[in-house]
Short mmCIF file of C-alpha atoms and ligand atoms in Angstrom, two decimals:
data_model
loop_
_atom_site.label_atom_id
_atom_site.label_comp_id
_atom_site.label_asym_id
_atom_site.label_seq_id
_atom_site.Cartn_x
_atom_site.Cartn_y
_atom_site.Cartn_z
CA MET A 1 -145.27 79.50 -87.11
CA ALA A 2 -144.46 76.32 -89.61
CA LYS A 3 -143.92 74.34 -86.24
CA LEU A 4 -147.30 75.57 -84.98
CA ALA A 5 -149.07 74.38 -88.34
CA VAL A 6 -147.44 70.96 -88.00
CA LEU A 7 -148.93 70.85 -84.34
CA ALA A 8 -152.22 71.73 -85.30
CA VAL A 9 -152.63 69.27 -88.00
CA LEU A 10 -151.40 66.54 -85.72
CA ALA A 11 -153.71 67.43 -82.95
CA SER A 12 -156.63 67.30 -85.37
CA LEU A 13 -155.55 63.65 -86.65
CA LEU A 14 -155.11 62.84 -83.03
CA ALA A 15 -158.82 64.11 -82.42
CA ALA A 16 -160.09 62.23 -85.37
CA VAL A 17 -158.68 58.99 -84.38
CA SER A 18 -159.55 59.17 -80.74
CA CYS A 19 -163.14 60.17 -81.73
CA LYS A 20 -163.26 57.43 -83.81
CA SER A 21 -161.99 54.92 -81.28
CA SER A 22 -164.54 55.98 -78.49
CA LEU A 23 -167.17 55.46 -80.94
CA SER A 24 -165.78 52.13 -81.82
CA LYS A 25 -165.42 51.43 -78.15
CA TRP A 26 -169.00 51.45 -77.17
CA SER A 27 -170.55 49.99 -80.33
CA ILE A 28 -169.03 46.65 -79.70
CA TYR A 29 -170.62 46.09 -76.78
CA ILE A 30 -174.02 46.59 -77.40
CA GLY A 31 -176.27 43.83 -76.36
CA TYR A 32 -173.69 42.44 -73.49
CA GLY A 33 -175.47 44.38 -70.78
CA TYR A 34 -172.27 46.39 -70.25
CA PRO A 35 -173.19 48.49 -67.29
CA SER A 36 -174.11 52.29 -68.94
CA TRP A 37 -170.64 51.76 -70.97
CA GLY A 38 -168.67 52.78 -67.92
CA PRO A 39 -165.85 55.13 -68.74
CA TRP A 40 -166.35 54.16 -72.21
CA GLY A 41 -169.73 55.48 -72.65
CA PRO A 42 -170.34 58.10 -75.33
CA PRO A 43 -171.84 61.25 -74.48
CA GLN A 44 -175.70 61.14 -74.91
CA GLY A 45 -176.94 62.40 -78.18
CA GLN A 46 -173.67 62.20 -79.91
CA GLY A 47 -174.20 60.42 -83.40
CA TYR A 48 -172.54 57.08 -84.36
CA ALA A 49 -170.45 57.72 -87.28
CA PRO A 50 -170.12 54.62 -89.91
CA ARG A 51 -166.75 53.42 -89.92
CA THR A 52 -165.03 52.49 -93.01
CA THR A 53 -162.41 49.99 -92.36
CA ALA A 54 -163.73 48.22 -89.02
CA SER A 55 -164.80 44.82 -88.60
CA THR A 56 -168.29 44.35 -88.72
CA GLN A 57 -170.16 44.39 -85.46
CA PRO A 58 -170.96 40.80 -83.70
CA PRO A 59 -174.67 40.00 -83.56
CA PRO A 60 -175.20 40.74 -79.79
CA ARG A 61 -175.50 37.59 -77.74
CA ASN A 62 -178.16 37.50 -75.26
CA ASP A 63 -176.70 34.66 -73.09
CA LEU A 64 -173.17 36.60 -72.62
CA LYS A 65 -172.94 39.43 -70.37
CA VAL A 66 -169.87 41.75 -69.35
CA GLY A 67 -169.28 41.32 -65.62
CA TYR A 68 -171.42 37.69 -65.79
CA TYR A 69 -169.37 36.29 -62.78
CA ALA A 70 -170.00 39.13 -60.57
CA GLY A 71 -173.65 38.06 -60.77
CA LYS A 72 -172.76 34.70 -59.72
CA ASN A 73 -170.95 35.64 -56.58
CA CYS A 74 -167.53 35.29 -57.98
CA SER A 75 -166.61 38.73 -58.69
CA ASN A 76 -162.90 38.05 -58.50
CA ALA A 77 -163.24 35.51 -61.60
CA GLU A 78 -161.53 37.83 -63.95
CA GLU A 79 -158.68 38.77 -61.46
CA ILE A 80 -157.71 34.87 -60.66
CA VAL A 81 -157.32 34.42 -64.46
CA ARG A 82 -155.39 37.55 -64.84
CA LYS A 83 -153.02 36.59 -62.23
CA ALA A 84 -152.32 33.19 -63.62
CA VAL A 85 -151.59 34.84 -67.05
CA VAL A 86 -149.42 37.70 -65.75
CA ASN A 87 -147.04 35.01 -64.53
CA ALA A 88 -146.48 33.08 -67.68
CA THR A 89 -143.60 33.70 -70.24
CA ALA A 90 -144.53 36.02 -73.01
CA GLY A 91 -144.32 32.84 -75.41
CA VAL A 92 -146.71 31.17 -73.38
CA GLN A 93 -148.99 34.26 -73.28
CA ALA A 94 -148.71 34.15 -77.03
CA GLY A 95 -149.95 30.36 -77.05
CA LEU A 96 -152.77 31.54 -75.11
CA ILE A 97 -154.21 33.79 -77.78
CA ARG A 98 -153.88 30.98 -80.60
CA LEU A 99 -155.42 28.66 -78.10
CA PHE A 100 -158.67 30.82 -77.85
CA PHE A 101 -158.75 31.02 -81.67
CA HIS A 102 -157.99 26.99 -82.15
CA ASP A 103 -160.77 26.49 -79.56
CA CYS A 104 -163.65 28.85 -81.27
CA PHE A 105 -162.83 27.80 -84.55
CA VAL A 106 -163.54 23.81 -83.85
CA ARG A 107 -167.02 23.38 -82.17
CA GLY A 108 -167.03 26.93 -81.06
CA CYS A 109 -165.75 28.45 -78.16
CA ASP A 110 -166.55 25.84 -75.72
CA ALA A 111 -162.88 24.68 -74.42
CA SER A 112 -163.06 21.55 -76.41
CA VAL A 113 -159.60 21.99 -77.57
CA LEU A 114 -158.69 21.41 -73.79
CA LEU A 115 -160.10 18.13 -73.49
CA GLU A 116 -157.73 14.96 -73.02
CA GLN A 117 -160.24 12.43 -72.77
CA THR A 118 -163.98 12.34 -73.53
CA ALA A 119 -166.80 9.45 -73.80
CA ASP A 120 -165.49 9.34 -77.52
CA GLY A 121 -162.14 8.23 -76.16
CA PRO A 122 -158.70 10.03 -76.18
CA ARG A 123 -158.53 11.28 -80.00
CA THR A 124 -159.57 14.67 -78.93
CA GLU A 125 -158.71 17.94 -80.87
CA ARG A 126 -155.46 18.18 -78.79
CA GLN A 127 -154.28 15.25 -80.76
CA GLY A 128 -154.97 17.13 -84.17
CA PHE A 129 -151.97 17.98 -86.19
CA PRO A 130 -152.14 21.71 -86.09
CA ASN A 131 -152.95 21.56 -82.09
CA GLN A 132 -149.82 19.72 -81.30
CA SER A 133 -147.94 22.65 -80.96
CA LEU A 134 -150.31 24.42 -78.85
CA ARG A 135 -149.50 25.96 -75.46
CA GLY A 136 -150.67 27.42 -72.29
CA PHE A 137 -152.61 24.55 -71.01
CA ASP A 138 -151.00 24.71 -67.62
CA VAL A 139 -152.01 28.45 -67.03
CA ILE A 140 -155.81 27.65 -67.87
CA GLU A 141 -155.61 24.45 -65.51
CA ALA A 142 -153.96 26.55 -62.78
CA ALA A 143 -156.46 29.55 -63.14
CA LYS A 144 -159.19 26.84 -62.88
CA ASP A 145 -157.97 25.12 -59.87
CA ALA A 146 -157.65 28.64 -58.10
CA LEU A 147 -161.22 29.23 -59.10
CA GLU A 148 -162.47 26.10 -57.99
CA LYS A 149 -161.24 27.11 -54.62
CA GLU A 150 -162.86 30.72 -54.73
CA CYS A 151 -166.17 29.63 -56.24
CA PRO A 152 -166.44 25.89 -57.22
CA GLY A 153 -168.41 24.83 -60.14
CA VAL A 154 -169.33 28.37 -61.57
CA VAL A 155 -166.68 29.34 -64.01
CA SER A 156 -166.30 27.62 -67.40
CA CYS A 157 -163.05 26.56 -68.94
CA ALA A 158 -164.27 28.41 -72.30
CA ASP A 159 -164.72 31.67 -70.33
CA ILE A 160 -161.22 31.30 -68.77
CA LEU A 161 -159.91 30.74 -72.14
CA ALA A 162 -161.78 33.84 -73.28
CA PHE A 163 -160.39 36.06 -70.49
CA ALA A 164 -156.89 34.78 -70.52
CA ALA A 165 -156.69 35.59 -74.31
CA ARG A 166 -157.79 39.11 -73.59
CA ASP A 167 -155.37 39.41 -70.67
CA ALA A 168 -152.54 38.08 -72.82
CA SER A 169 -153.37 40.28 -75.56
CA SER A 170 -153.15 43.31 -73.29
CA ILE A 171 -149.97 42.46 -71.72
CA LEU A 172 -148.31 41.58 -74.98
CA SER A 173 -149.27 44.69 -76.57
CA HIS A 174 -148.26 46.62 -73.53
CA GLY A 175 -151.62 48.11 -73.10
CA LYS A 176 -151.87 49.23 -76.42
CA ILE A 177 -154.86 46.74 -76.69
CA GLU A 178 -156.86 47.71 -73.90
CA TYR A 179 -157.77 45.33 -71.06
CA TYR A 180 -161.30 44.88 -72.96
CA PRO A 181 -164.50 43.98 -71.42
CA VAL A 182 -165.04 40.15 -72.42
CA PRO A 183 -168.95 39.09 -72.55
CA ALA A 184 -168.70 35.63 -70.43
CA GLY A 185 -171.48 32.73 -69.61
CA ARG A 186 -170.27 30.30 -71.76
CA TYR A 187 -170.61 26.45 -71.15
CA ASP A 188 -168.07 23.84 -71.78
CA GLY A 189 -168.75 21.28 -74.58
CA ASN A 190 -168.10 17.83 -73.96
CA VAL A 191 -167.63 16.44 -77.58
CA SER A 192 -163.83 16.81 -78.86
CA LEU A 193 -162.58 15.07 -82.03
CA GLU A 194 -159.26 14.84 -83.54
CA SER A 195 -161.01 14.40 -87.04
CA ASP A 196 -162.61 17.99 -86.60
CA VAL A 197 -159.19 19.69 -86.76
CA LEU A 198 -156.97 18.98 -89.83
CA GLY A 199 -158.31 20.78 -92.88
CA LYS A 200 -161.83 21.07 -91.70
CA ASN A 201 -161.83 24.11 -89.53
CA LEU A 202 -158.63 25.46 -89.02
CA PRO A 203 -157.01 27.10 -92.19
CA PRO A 204 -153.63 25.60 -92.90
CA PRO A 205 -150.53 27.75 -93.46
CA PHE A 206 -150.70 27.36 -97.27
CA ALA A 207 -153.75 28.72 -97.53
CA ASP A 208 -154.66 31.35 -100.10
CA LEU A 209 -156.72 34.57 -99.78
CA ALA A 210 -160.05 33.10 -101.07
CA THR A 211 -159.60 29.98 -98.80
CA LEU A 212 -158.74 32.14 -95.68
CA THR A 213 -161.88 34.31 -96.42
CA GLN A 214 -163.95 31.45 -96.73
CA MET A 215 -163.01 29.67 -93.74
CA PHE A 216 -163.40 32.88 -91.43
CA ALA A 217 -166.84 33.64 -93.46
CA ASP A 218 -167.96 29.98 -92.26
CA LYS A 219 -167.35 31.08 -88.73
CA GLY A 220 -169.26 34.38 -89.06
CA LEU A 221 -166.20 36.69 -89.40
CA ASN A 222 -165.52 38.70 -92.49
CA GLN A 223 -162.28 39.71 -94.26
CA THR A 224 -161.43 42.67 -92.57
CA ASP A 225 -161.83 40.52 -89.11
CA MET A 226 -159.35 37.90 -90.78
CA VAL A 227 -156.83 40.55 -91.51
CA VAL A 228 -156.91 42.03 -88.20
CA LEU A 229 -156.79 38.83 -86.48
CA SER A 230 -153.96 37.43 -88.49
CA GLY A 231 -151.92 40.35 -86.77
CA GLY A 232 -151.81 37.63 -83.91
CA HIS A 233 -148.79 36.51 -85.78
CA SER A 234 -146.52 39.34 -84.74
CA ILE A 235 -145.99 37.38 -81.57
CA GLY A 236 -144.93 33.90 -80.65
CA ARG A 237 -143.14 31.26 -82.68
CA SER A 238 -143.40 28.65 -85.46
CA HIS A 239 -141.93 25.25 -85.72
CA CYS A 240 -139.91 24.79 -88.90
CA PRO A 241 -142.12 22.17 -90.51
CA SER A 242 -145.02 24.79 -90.73
CA ILE A 243 -142.98 27.37 -92.72
CA ASP A 244 -144.42 26.53 -96.10
CA ARG A 245 -142.81 29.20 -98.07
CA VAL A 246 -139.51 27.61 -97.34
CA GLN A 247 -140.42 24.36 -98.42
CA PRO A 248 -141.22 22.44 -101.53
CA PRO A 249 -143.24 23.09 -103.80
CA ASN A 250 -143.37 26.65 -102.43
CA SER A 251 -139.55 27.28 -102.05
CA PRO A 252 -137.91 29.31 -102.99
CA SER A 253 -140.81 31.48 -102.45
CA PRO A 254 -140.37 34.50 -104.83
CA SER A 255 -142.00 37.15 -102.90
CA MET A 256 -140.07 36.14 -99.50
CA ASP A 257 -137.46 38.57 -98.55
CA PRO A 258 -133.97 36.55 -99.62
CA ALA A 259 -132.46 37.35 -96.42
CA LEU A 260 -135.21 35.84 -94.32
CA ALA A 261 -135.37 33.14 -96.67
CA ALA A 262 -131.73 32.32 -96.22
CA LYS A 263 -131.95 32.80 -92.37
CA LEU A 264 -134.87 30.45 -92.21
CA ASN A 265 -132.91 27.86 -94.28
CA GLN A 266 -129.95 27.86 -92.30
CA THR A 267 -131.93 27.61 -88.79
CA CYS A 268 -134.33 25.25 -90.01
CA ASP A 269 -132.00 22.81 -91.95
CA THR A 270 -131.06 20.71 -88.85
CA PRO A 271 -131.45 17.05 -87.79
CA ASP A 272 -133.67 18.48 -84.96
CA ASN A 273 -135.84 20.54 -87.56
CA ALA A 274 -139.10 19.08 -86.14
CA THR A 275 -138.48 20.66 -82.53
CA THR A 276 -136.58 23.82 -83.77
CA THR A 277 -138.87 27.11 -83.71
CA VAL A 278 -138.26 30.62 -85.01
CA PRO A 279 -140.08 33.86 -84.27
CA GLN A 280 -143.09 34.60 -86.22
CA ASP A 281 -141.63 38.44 -86.30
CA ASP A 282 -138.14 38.56 -86.02
CA VAL A 283 -138.10 42.38 -85.48
CA THR A 284 -140.48 42.82 -82.23
CA GLU A 285 -140.91 38.98 -81.31
CA ASN A 286 -142.62 39.53 -78.04
CA ASP A 287 -144.77 42.72 -79.11
CA LEU A 288 -148.28 42.29 -80.24
CA ASP A 289 -147.92 45.07 -82.70
CA ILE A 290 -148.52 46.44 -86.46
CA GLN A 291 -145.08 45.18 -87.39
CA TYR A 292 -146.81 42.18 -88.70
CA TYR A 293 -148.52 44.48 -91.45
CA LYS A 294 -144.92 45.91 -92.34
CA ASN A 295 -143.59 42.20 -92.43
CA VAL A 296 -146.44 41.54 -94.74
CA LEU A 297 -145.33 44.34 -97.31
CA SER A 298 -141.76 43.43 -97.24
CA GLY A 299 -141.91 39.83 -97.65
CA ARG A 300 -140.78 38.95 -94.20
CA VAL A 301 -143.66 36.57 -92.93
CA LEU A 302 -143.40 32.60 -92.58
CA PHE A 303 -146.39 31.53 -94.27
CA THR A 304 -148.46 31.49 -97.58
CA SER A 305 -151.52 32.69 -95.68
CA ASP A 306 -149.58 35.78 -94.33
CA ALA A 307 -147.97 36.59 -97.59
CA ALA A 308 -151.77 36.30 -99.14
CA LEU A 309 -152.72 39.34 -97.27
CA ASN A 310 -150.58 41.36 -99.55
CA SER A 311 -153.10 40.68 -102.26
CA THR A 312 -155.27 43.09 -104.28
CA ASP A 313 -158.31 42.80 -102.23
CA THR A 314 -156.47 43.30 -98.75
CA ARG A 315 -153.38 45.34 -99.55
CA GLU A 316 -155.13 48.74 -98.58
CA LEU A 317 -156.03 47.52 -95.30
CA VAL A 318 -152.47 46.05 -94.57
CA LYS A 319 -150.67 49.30 -95.88
CA ARG A 320 -153.09 51.16 -93.56
CA TYR A 321 -152.35 49.39 -90.48
CA ALA A 322 -148.49 49.44 -91.22
CA GLY A 323 -148.86 53.08 -92.05
CA ASP A 324 -149.01 55.85 -89.84
CA ILE A 325 -150.07 56.41 -86.22
CA SER A 326 -154.06 56.47 -87.24
CA GLY A 327 -153.96 53.12 -89.05
CA ALA A 328 -151.77 51.62 -85.91
CA LEU A 329 -154.25 52.92 -83.20
CA GLU A 330 -157.13 51.48 -85.15
CA TRP A 331 -155.60 48.19 -85.51
CA TYR A 332 -155.10 47.90 -81.74
CA LEU A 333 -158.75 48.83 -81.45
CA TYR A 334 -160.08 46.37 -83.69
CA PHE A 335 -158.05 43.56 -82.63
CA ALA A 336 -159.80 43.87 -79.34
CA GLU A 337 -163.37 43.79 -81.47
CA ALA A 338 -162.45 41.07 -83.54
CA MET A 339 -161.46 39.17 -80.37
CA VAL A 340 -164.93 39.70 -78.75
CA LYS A 341 -166.48 38.99 -82.17
CA MET A 342 -164.48 35.47 -82.34
CA GLY A 343 -165.47 34.82 -78.83
CA ASN A 344 -169.17 34.52 -80.08
CA ILE A 345 -168.49 31.71 -82.27
CA GLY A 346 -170.63 28.49 -81.37
CA VAL A 347 -171.29 29.46 -77.66
CA LYS A 348 -172.74 26.72 -75.70
CA THR A 349 -175.58 27.01 -73.11
CA GLY A 350 -176.24 25.31 -69.90
CA PRO A 351 -179.02 23.14 -68.41
CA PRO A 352 -181.92 22.50 -68.52
CA LYS A 353 -182.00 23.32 -72.43
CA GLY A 354 -178.19 23.72 -73.28
CA GLU A 355 -175.73 21.06 -73.90
CA GLY A 356 -172.88 22.56 -71.94
CA GLU A 357 -171.77 22.05 -68.52
CA ILE A 358 -169.21 23.65 -66.12
CA ARG A 359 -166.29 21.36 -66.07
CA ASN A 360 -164.63 20.39 -62.65
CA LYS A 361 -160.96 19.94 -64.66
CA CYS A 362 -160.71 21.62 -67.95
CA GLY A 363 -159.00 18.69 -69.49
CA PHE A 364 -161.88 16.09 -68.73
CA VAL A 365 -165.83 15.98 -68.96
CA ASN A 366 -167.25 15.55 -65.83
CA PRO A 367 -168.15 12.30 -64.56
CA PRO A 368 -171.99 11.03 -65.28
CA LYS A 369 -174.16 12.19 -62.41
CA ALA A 370 -175.27 9.36 -59.90
CA ASN A 371 -179.02 8.80 -60.14
C1 HEM B 1 -155.29 33.14 -90.71
C2 HEM B 1 -155.22 32.00 -90.51
C3 HEM B 1 -154.05 31.38 -89.96
C4 HEM B 1 -153.06 30.34 -90.16
C5 HEM B 1 -152.77 29.37 -91.34
C6 HEM B 1 -152.44 30.22 -88.88
C7 HEM B 1 -151.26 29.18 -89.01
C8 HEM B 1 -150.26 29.21 -87.79
C9 HEM B 1 -149.30 28.16 -87.73
C10 HEM B 1 -148.94 27.20 -88.90
C11 HEM B 1 -148.31 28.47 -86.66
C12 HEM B 1 -147.17 28.11 -86.21
C13 HEM B 1 -147.48 26.86 -85.35
C14 HEM B 1 -146.24 26.21 -84.87
O1 HEM B 1 -145.80 25.42 -85.84
O2 HEM B 1 -145.89 26.00 -83.83
C15 HEM B 1 -149.23 29.83 -85.81
C16 HEM B 1 -148.61 30.37 -84.78
C17 HEM B 1 -149.43 31.33 -84.07
N1 HEM B 1 -150.73 31.72 -84.28
FE1 HEM B 1 -151.67 31.43 -86.27
N2 HEM B 1 -152.70 30.93 -87.81
C18 HEM B 1 -153.78 31.73 -88.32
C19 HEM B 1 -154.61 32.61 -87.54
C20 HEM B 1 -154.29 33.09 -86.26
C21 HEM B 1 -155.07 33.92 -85.54
C22 HEM B 1 -156.65 34.39 -85.84
C23 HEM B 1 -154.52 33.96 -84.49
C24 HEM B 1 -154.81 34.78 -83.10
C25 HEM B 1 -155.62 35.85 -83.15
C26 HEM B 1 -153.04 33.49 -84.40
C27 HEM B 1 -152.30 33.27 -83.42
C28 HEM B 1 -151.00 32.63 -83.54
C29 HEM B 1 -149.97 32.66 -82.45
C30 HEM B 1 -149.93 33.64 -81.34
C31 HEM B 1 -148.90 32.00 -82.92
C32 HEM B 1 -147.62 31.57 -82.08
C33 HEM B 1 -148.04 30.43 -80.76
C34 HEM B 1 -146.88 30.19 -80.02
O3 HEM B 1 -145.95 30.98 -79.94
O4 HEM B 1 -147.05 29.22 -79.26
N3 HEM B 1 -153.12 32.73 -85.59
N4 HEM B 1 -150.33 29.92 -86.64
#
C-alpha cells in the first residue's frame, strides 16, 4: 500500500513536469514558422500556463525560420552539419557550444568570430584574448566545405554555428537536451575586430553577479537565461591562467572546496601552466548536465563567475536545477530554449537591404564582386 502511494506521488510529479515541458516546447517557437508544431504541438484548446522559473521567451524574429534551408533547395543542410559534429571529440563538441556563445555576444550571431582576415586586416575577434582558446573551427569549416558541394552559396556560416551548437548540446547531454529545432536564415557579417572582445562584450571569469546580469541583459538575455546557459560549464576544459579563483588576489578563495583548490594548485603549478588544462566539471567532464549546479553549491567550480551564482538572487534557481528530477528536466528544456534565444542576438539580414552575405569560406569575407 505504502509502495503504491509512493508510485502515485512519483507519477503525478512526472506528469506535472512533462505537462510543463510540452507547453514550454511549443511556446518558444511561436513566430518562427515551425510547421504546425510537429510532434511537439499542444492539443488544441489547451491553455497555456505561465511558468515560474523559465527564461522569458525570445521576441519572434520574422527573418528566421525553422526548416529554412528546406525552402532553399538544401534540405540536407542540417544533416550535413550534424555529421561533421558527430565525428568530433567530446572536447571539440564542448568548444562548439562556447564558439556559438562567443559569436553571438560579439556583433551578434553572424559568424564574425570565425574570421581570420577582413578588409580591416588580420586583427579579428579570433585574436582577442578570451578567444585564443576557442576550438571547433575545423568542424565548422568541414561542414561548410561539404555544404558548398551540396548547395553552393546557400548556407551561412552563422547558421552552421547555430546548428553545430545544437547538435553538440544534444550529443553531450546524451539526448536529454533534445535535438531542438533551430530557427535559421542568418547572414554572415563582414566586420570582426579584436578590440570588440576583451572586457567589452564577453564577461570575464572574475565577473560578479551584477556584472554578469548586466552583460547578459545588454544582449537581451535575463538573469535566468544567464544561470541556465552557465550550465555550459559542465563540459569542456579551462586553461590554468583562466582560473581566477586560485590566483591572486582571489586565492585562496574561501568559498572554494579546499580539496579542489589543492588539486588545481598542484595541476597548475607547472612551468607549462599556460597550456595546461583542467576539466570544468571534474565529476562528469563530458556530460552536459546539472552536475554544474551541484558544483556551484559545493564550491567546486573554477571561476568567480560560476561561484557568483551561489548568491542570494540566484541560489534558489541553482538549488532547483541541482535538486531533484523535476528541476533537472526543467534545466534540460530551458537550456535549449536559452540557446534559441541567444541565437537571436544581432542577426544580420541579406541583400538588398541587409549588410550580411553568405560566405564562401567561413574564415574569410567574400572577395568584392567584379563590376
Ligand atoms: C557567464 C559568463 C561566462 C564566463 C565568464 C565564461 C568564461 C569561460 C572561461 C574563462 C573558460 C575557459 C577558457 C579557457 O581557459 O580555455 C570557459 C570555457 C567554456 N565555456 Fe564559458 N563563460 C561564460 C559563459 C558561458 C556560456 C553561456 C557558455 C555556453 C552556453 C559557455 C560555455 C563554455 C564551454 C563549453 C567551455 C569549455 C570550452 C572548451 O573546452 O573548449 N560559457 N568559459
